[in-house]
XYZ file of C-alpha atoms in Angstrom:
403
model
C 92.692 -15.089 131.114
C 91.008 -15.186 134.503
C 90.740 -11.758 136.095
C 92.676 -11.394 139.354
C 90.418 -10.802 142.347
C 91.760 -8.574 145.090
C 91.843 -9.997 148.584
C 90.067 -8.367 151.521
C 90.252 -9.090 155.233
C 87.937 -8.587 158.168
C 89.820 -8.373 161.484
C 87.808 -8.354 164.724
C 88.999 -6.693 167.913
C 89.492 -10.112 169.539
C 91.989 -11.038 166.801
C 89.705 -13.282 164.726
C 90.346 -12.899 160.968
C 87.980 -13.623 158.067
C 89.414 -13.570 154.539
C 87.573 -13.025 151.277
C 87.542 -11.167 147.968
C 86.878 -7.457 147.721
C 84.245 -5.770 145.577
C 83.260 -2.144 145.438
C 85.828 0.318 146.749
C 89.271 -0.358 148.200
C 90.959 0.893 151.365
C 90.513 0.437 155.115
C 87.559 1.192 157.368
C 86.834 0.785 161.092
C 83.347 0.078 162.438
C 81.143 -1.891 164.764
C 80.388 -5.340 163.373
C 76.736 -6.451 163.277
C 74.560 -8.870 161.319
C 71.157 -8.643 159.640
C 69.040 -11.745 158.980
C 66.743 -10.287 156.294
C 66.417 -12.379 153.125
C 65.854 -9.336 150.894
C 66.335 -5.595 151.132
C 70.090 -5.156 150.944
C 69.651 -1.760 149.267
C 67.411 -0.516 152.068
C 69.939 -1.801 154.613
C 72.864 -0.120 152.843
C 71.113 3.253 152.782
C 69.532 3.139 156.275
C 71.129 5.941 158.387
C 70.729 3.821 161.527
C 73.677 1.740 160.228
C 76.093 4.662 160.283
C 79.441 3.522 161.684
C 78.653 -0.182 161.327
C 80.102 -2.935 159.159
C 77.113 -5.086 158.247
C 77.157 -8.838 157.689
C 74.186 -10.139 155.695
C 73.316 -13.704 156.689
C 71.356 -14.516 153.534
C 73.920 -16.292 151.293
C 73.340 -14.667 147.871
C 73.362 -10.886 147.576
C 73.161 -8.588 144.546
C 70.892 -10.653 142.314
C 68.299 -7.907 141.771
C 70.649 -4.920 141.615
C 69.659 -1.465 142.833
C 66.735 0.820 142.049
C 66.581 4.505 143.106
C 63.032 4.129 144.444
C 64.299 1.781 147.175
C 66.832 4.194 148.693
C 66.247 5.074 152.356
C 68.557 8.100 152.322
C 70.709 10.075 149.922
C 73.829 7.882 150.292
C 75.152 4.551 151.480
C 75.354 4.700 155.262
C 77.093 1.454 156.251
C 80.852 1.541 156.859
C 81.333 -1.754 155.013
C 79.469 -4.798 153.684
C 80.146 -8.508 154.303
C 78.446 -11.248 152.256
C 78.819 -14.914 151.420
C 78.237 -14.876 147.660
C 77.947 -11.994 145.184
C 75.652 -11.918 142.168
C 77.498 -9.286 140.100
C 74.962 -9.126 137.251
C 71.427 -8.114 138.337
C 68.465 -9.842 136.736
C 65.581 -7.646 137.943
C 63.620 -5.526 135.481
C 63.804 -2.686 138.054
C 67.608 -2.635 138.273
C 69.432 0.584 137.392
C 72.916 -0.620 138.388
C 74.726 -3.537 140.030
C 75.768 -3.805 143.677
C 79.543 -3.700 142.945
C 79.085 -0.597 140.767
C 77.095 1.123 143.479
C 79.583 0.405 146.262
C 82.502 1.521 144.102
C 80.740 4.746 143.157
C 80.055 5.503 146.834
C 83.504 4.525 148.110
C 82.297 1.645 150.306
C 84.260 -1.590 150.748
C 82.549 -4.930 150.210
C 83.936 -8.385 150.960
C 82.541 -11.645 149.571
C 83.439 -15.276 150.148
C 83.198 -14.943 153.927
C 81.694 -17.756 156.002
C 78.904 -15.483 157.230
C 77.321 -18.270 159.280
C 80.518 -18.730 161.303
C 80.946 -14.975 161.661
C 77.363 -14.520 162.876
C 77.667 -17.334 165.413
C 80.877 -15.766 166.692
C 79.166 -12.363 167.155
C 76.289 -14.047 168.987
C 78.738 -15.706 171.376
C 81.226 -12.841 171.826
C 78.750 -9.946 171.687
C 79.227 -6.618 169.919
C 82.734 -6.244 168.480
C 84.695 -3.546 166.722
C 86.335 -4.512 163.443
C 88.587 -3.413 160.600
C 87.678 -4.178 156.981
C 90.625 -3.695 154.613
C 91.942 -4.431 151.135
C 95.409 -3.185 152.087
C 98.461 -5.019 153.401
C 98.158 -4.859 157.164
C 99.389 -6.962 160.068
C 96.703 -8.448 162.268
C 98.149 -6.731 165.351
C 98.018 -3.384 163.557
C 94.355 -3.894 162.658
C 93.458 -4.947 166.204
C 95.212 -1.842 167.544
C 93.083 0.346 165.259
C 89.905 -1.078 166.774
C 91.099 -0.324 170.313
C 91.328 3.388 169.545
C 87.752 3.665 168.252
C 84.564 3.730 170.374
C 81.153 3.542 168.679
C 79.334 4.873 171.743
C 81.382 8.094 171.778
C 80.773 9.215 168.179
C 78.020 11.664 167.219
C 76.697 9.733 164.240
C 73.475 11.742 164.265
C 75.430 14.844 163.249
C 76.697 12.874 160.232
C 73.265 11.821 158.954
C 70.796 14.561 159.925
C 69.732 17.276 157.502
C 71.853 20.447 157.803
C 68.846 22.716 157.164
C 65.058 22.419 157.587
C 63.072 21.376 154.531
C 59.612 20.320 153.430
C 59.517 16.701 152.254
C 58.878 16.206 148.572
C 59.570 12.680 147.332
C 60.143 13.696 143.729
C 62.755 16.274 144.725
C 64.383 13.881 147.208
C 64.946 11.143 144.638
C 65.903 13.301 141.643
C 69.648 13.406 142.475
C 69.693 9.667 143.226
C 68.091 8.874 139.887
C 70.574 11.145 138.117
C 73.516 9.422 139.830
C 72.284 6.052 138.577
C 71.971 7.317 135.036
C 75.494 6.164 134.155
C 77.410 6.647 130.936
C 74.767 4.951 128.801
C 71.942 7.267 129.819
C 68.374 5.987 130.093
C 66.819 3.265 128.040
C 63.102 3.371 127.227
C 62.236 0.964 130.016
C 63.897 3.055 132.732
C 62.275 6.215 131.390
C 58.904 4.509 131.667
C 59.579 3.488 135.284
C 60.510 7.047 136.233
C 57.475 8.509 134.491
C 55.063 6.121 136.246
C 56.688 6.911 139.588
C 56.260 10.656 139.001
C 52.631 10.248 137.966
C 51.811 8.211 141.062
C 53.272 10.860 143.375
C 51.496 13.777 141.696
C 48.165 12.059 142.446
C 48.658 12.220 146.231
C 45.850 13.950 148.110
C 46.687 17.311 149.727
C 48.090 16.934 153.269
C 45.907 17.760 156.273
C 48.145 18.157 159.341
C 51.507 19.855 159.715
C 54.067 17.443 161.169
C 57.471 18.455 162.567
C 59.952 15.622 161.956
C 63.088 15.540 164.100
C 65.626 13.997 161.761
C 68.022 11.759 163.699
C 68.539 9.696 160.539
C 65.018 9.408 159.168
C 64.356 6.921 156.353
C 62.671 7.880 153.097
C 60.087 5.128 153.556
C 59.015 6.600 156.891
C 58.517 10.025 155.332
C 56.754 8.424 152.378
C 54.154 6.677 154.559
C 53.594 9.702 156.777
C 52.976 11.858 153.696
C 50.569 9.333 152.187
C 48.679 9.182 155.452
C 47.964 12.924 155.268
C 50.830 14.764 156.969
C 52.572 17.860 155.627
C 56.157 16.997 156.581
C 58.545 19.689 157.793
C 61.873 18.069 158.582
C 64.200 19.684 161.142
C 67.888 19.087 161.918
C 68.365 16.793 164.894
C 69.738 19.553 167.116
C 67.019 22.102 166.374
C 65.784 23.554 169.661
C 62.373 22.779 171.121
C 61.593 26.502 170.851
C 62.373 26.515 167.144
C 60.194 23.472 166.495
C 57.222 24.762 168.472
C 57.488 28.172 166.781
C 56.823 26.397 163.463
C 53.358 25.649 164.910
C 53.148 21.921 164.087
C 50.035 19.869 164.740
C 52.239 16.982 165.888
C 55.865 15.893 166.291
C 57.638 12.795 165.012
C 60.963 11.525 166.417
C 62.778 9.381 163.878
C 65.137 6.444 163.917
C 68.888 7.039 163.858
C 72.357 5.722 164.753
C 74.403 5.780 167.934
C 74.098 5.300 171.688
C 70.907 7.085 172.894
C 72.509 7.891 176.268
C 75.287 9.828 174.504
C 73.032 12.566 173.109
C 72.483 14.700 176.210
C 71.660 17.803 174.162
C 68.732 15.943 172.621
C 67.416 14.754 175.988
C 67.063 18.357 177.129
C 65.365 19.574 173.927
C 62.945 16.673 173.603
C 61.507 16.959 177.105
C 59.628 20.269 176.483
C 58.065 18.766 173.340
C 56.462 15.861 175.183
C 52.881 16.847 175.823
C 53.080 20.143 173.954
C 51.827 18.261 170.863
C 50.991 14.636 170.040
C 54.311 12.780 169.706
C 55.224 9.521 167.949
C 58.744 8.080 168.162
C 60.334 5.060 166.517
C 63.606 3.242 167.233
C 66.089 5.893 168.463
C 63.163 8.297 168.862
C 61.494 5.726 171.138
C 64.646 5.486 173.268
C 65.076 9.268 173.474
C 61.480 9.697 174.648
C 62.130 7.156 177.413
C 65.334 8.902 178.527
C 63.704 12.359 178.437
C 61.024 11.051 180.819
C 63.542 9.516 183.217
C 64.215 5.983 181.947
C 67.566 4.389 181.086
C 68.827 2.410 178.095
C 71.339 -0.417 177.761
C 73.321 -2.042 174.980
C 72.061 -5.380 173.680
C 74.533 -8.239 173.399
C 74.308 -8.346 169.588
C 71.299 -6.194 168.710
C 68.056 -6.812 166.845
C 68.535 -6.545 163.097
C 66.250 -8.379 160.710
C 62.744 -8.593 159.279
C 61.305 -11.424 161.383
C 61.173 -10.235 165.005
C 57.957 -11.257 166.812
C 56.369 -8.557 168.990
C 53.438 -9.046 171.352
C 50.929 -6.289 172.125
C 50.211 -6.455 175.868
C 46.842 -4.720 175.508
C 45.136 -7.101 173.076
C 47.637 -10.041 172.914
C 48.071 -9.718 169.144
C 51.446 -10.578 167.637
C 53.221 -8.759 164.828
C 56.279 -9.795 162.825
C 58.421 -6.672 162.644
C 61.455 -5.157 160.952
C 64.129 -4.081 163.440
C 67.511 -2.394 163.441
C 68.830 -1.343 166.832
C 71.649 -2.152 169.222
C 70.173 -0.554 172.353
C 66.947 -1.024 174.316
C 65.015 0.692 177.120
C 65.572 -0.802 180.578
C 62.211 -2.092 181.855
C 63.120 -1.522 185.518
C 63.687 2.177 184.842
C 60.317 2.966 183.219
C 58.719 5.956 185.026
C 55.158 5.785 186.369
C 53.850 8.045 183.587
C 54.609 5.388 180.938
C 53.054 2.005 180.304
C 54.808 -0.788 178.386
C 52.583 -1.643 175.423
C 54.645 -4.261 173.541
C 57.463 -6.706 174.195
C 59.849 -8.742 172.044
C 58.929 -12.434 172.200
C 62.543 -13.512 171.638
C 64.102 -11.828 174.660
C 61.326 -9.925 176.465
C 62.768 -6.453 175.811
C 60.495 -3.419 175.496
C 59.118 -2.822 171.998
C 56.492 -0.170 172.677
C 55.387 2.432 175.220
C 52.401 4.745 175.705
C 52.014 7.707 178.027
C 49.190 7.269 180.536
C 47.760 10.783 180.240
C 49.298 12.480 177.181
C 49.157 11.675 173.426
C 52.680 10.220 173.366
C 53.584 6.748 172.137
C 56.560 4.982 170.616
C 57.791 1.698 169.185
C 61.292 0.245 169.121
C 60.983 -1.295 165.657
C 60.510 0.205 162.171
C 56.789 0.231 161.273
C 57.542 1.398 157.720
C 59.242 -1.989 157.145
C 61.931 -1.232 154.607
C 62.815 -4.026 154.296
C 60.348 -6.257 156.091
C 56.699 -7.239 156.665
C 53.887 -4.701 156.807
C 52.278 -5.898 160.040
C 52.985 -2.603 161.833
C 52.056 -0.102 159.112
C 48.842 0.612 161.015
C 50.767 2.753 163.488
C 50.842 5.601 160.971
C 47.030 5.468 160.970
C 47.007 5.362 164.788
C 49.195 8.461 164.881
C 47.031 10.307 162.361
C 43.917 9.516 164.419
C 45.571 10.750 167.627
C 46.414 14.033 165.918
C 42.886 14.363 164.546
C 41.431 13.655 167.993
C 43.648 16.290 169.585
C 42.560 18.888 167.017
C 38.873 18.072 167.563
C 39.385 18.415 171.316
C 41.047 21.817 170.873
C 38.197 23.077 168.701
C 35.570 21.701 171.068
C-alpha cells in the first residue's frame, strides 16, 4: 500500500500559494522568504545562523542525496525557519552520511516542503522583492495565512539574541561538535565506519599548532567554519556574546577583534553600534557580512535592504586595488550605501552583478571588512586568503608595538 504523504502549503504575503508535500516536522511557521542558488551545501545553509527567521528556497532541484554529517554543521542547531525544495532524495548515498535530511528536520522540529516549482517561486521573489510567508502543514485558509504575515516584521526582531552565545567561551572544535555527533548517533549506535571517521577527525584536530595571537570574536551568529579557519591560521579564539560591552572585550586584552556574520537588519541593533565604535582602532579589526555592515554604521555610514538579497556560492567580486576577481559565497539581505561612506573608509571591492559594496578598508587604522563569507561554507575558496591577511595585520601591529 502506498504511504500517504501529508500536504504542505507555502503562502506568501501577496496571496500567492505554492502547494507540495511535507517532510520533516509538522506545524506552521512564519518567516521571510529567500532563495539560495548553491548547488551543494544544504547542511551548511540549514545551520547558518545568518538564516535565522528565514524560510529558504533552494534552487538546485535535487536535495538530500548525500545526507548530513556532523563535521559540516555551521552551528549547534538548524537555524532556518523552514525549507523549500523541488525534489527530495530521502535515502543518502554518501559514505560520510550519519542521517538523512528528513530525519534531521524532524528531529529539530523544522518544516520542509518538497514538490514546489522552485524556479517559479524564485522568479516571483526576484520580481516582487522580499516577501513574508507562512509555511504550514495544517488546515488554514489563505486569508488567515496572509493575515499572519502582516503581523510579523523581520526588521524588528532581535535575531542576534537568538543565535549568539549566552556566555563567553574559548573555541575548541572537538568540544563544539561532540554534542552534534552524539545527537546523530541514533538508535543503532555507531558502525565501524562512522567510528573511524570520528577518530580521524579527532586526530587531525589534536595535531593543530599552538595558537599565537589572542582574538576576541563578537558572536552575532558566527559559523563554525569561520572559527575553524581562524584557529588554523594561528588565533586563540575567545568568543563573546554579541552584547558584551566594549569595556569587557578590551579588558580581556585581545591582540585583535573579529566581528562575525549574523541575522537581521543591521540598522536595528543600536546597542551594537555604540559598543563597536570604541573597538575600532583600539585593536586590529576584521568584520564579515553583518560585522562589515556594523563597522560601516559605527563609522557613520548607512545600510539598505536589497530587493531579494545575495545568497549563493557564485557571486563575482572585483578588487578595486588590483582588479582581480573572486567568486564568493554570500548570504545577506542588506548592503552598505555607497553614498554614505565616510571619508575615513575606502571601498576596496564591489559586486560585479549589481555594483554594491563588497569590501572596505580604513585609510589610517588596521580595520577592514568584507560583505561575503570568506570561509565559504558552502562555496569556493577564492577568498580564504583574507584570514592570512588578517593574521599578517595583527602580526604587523604587534611588531610595531614592540618596536
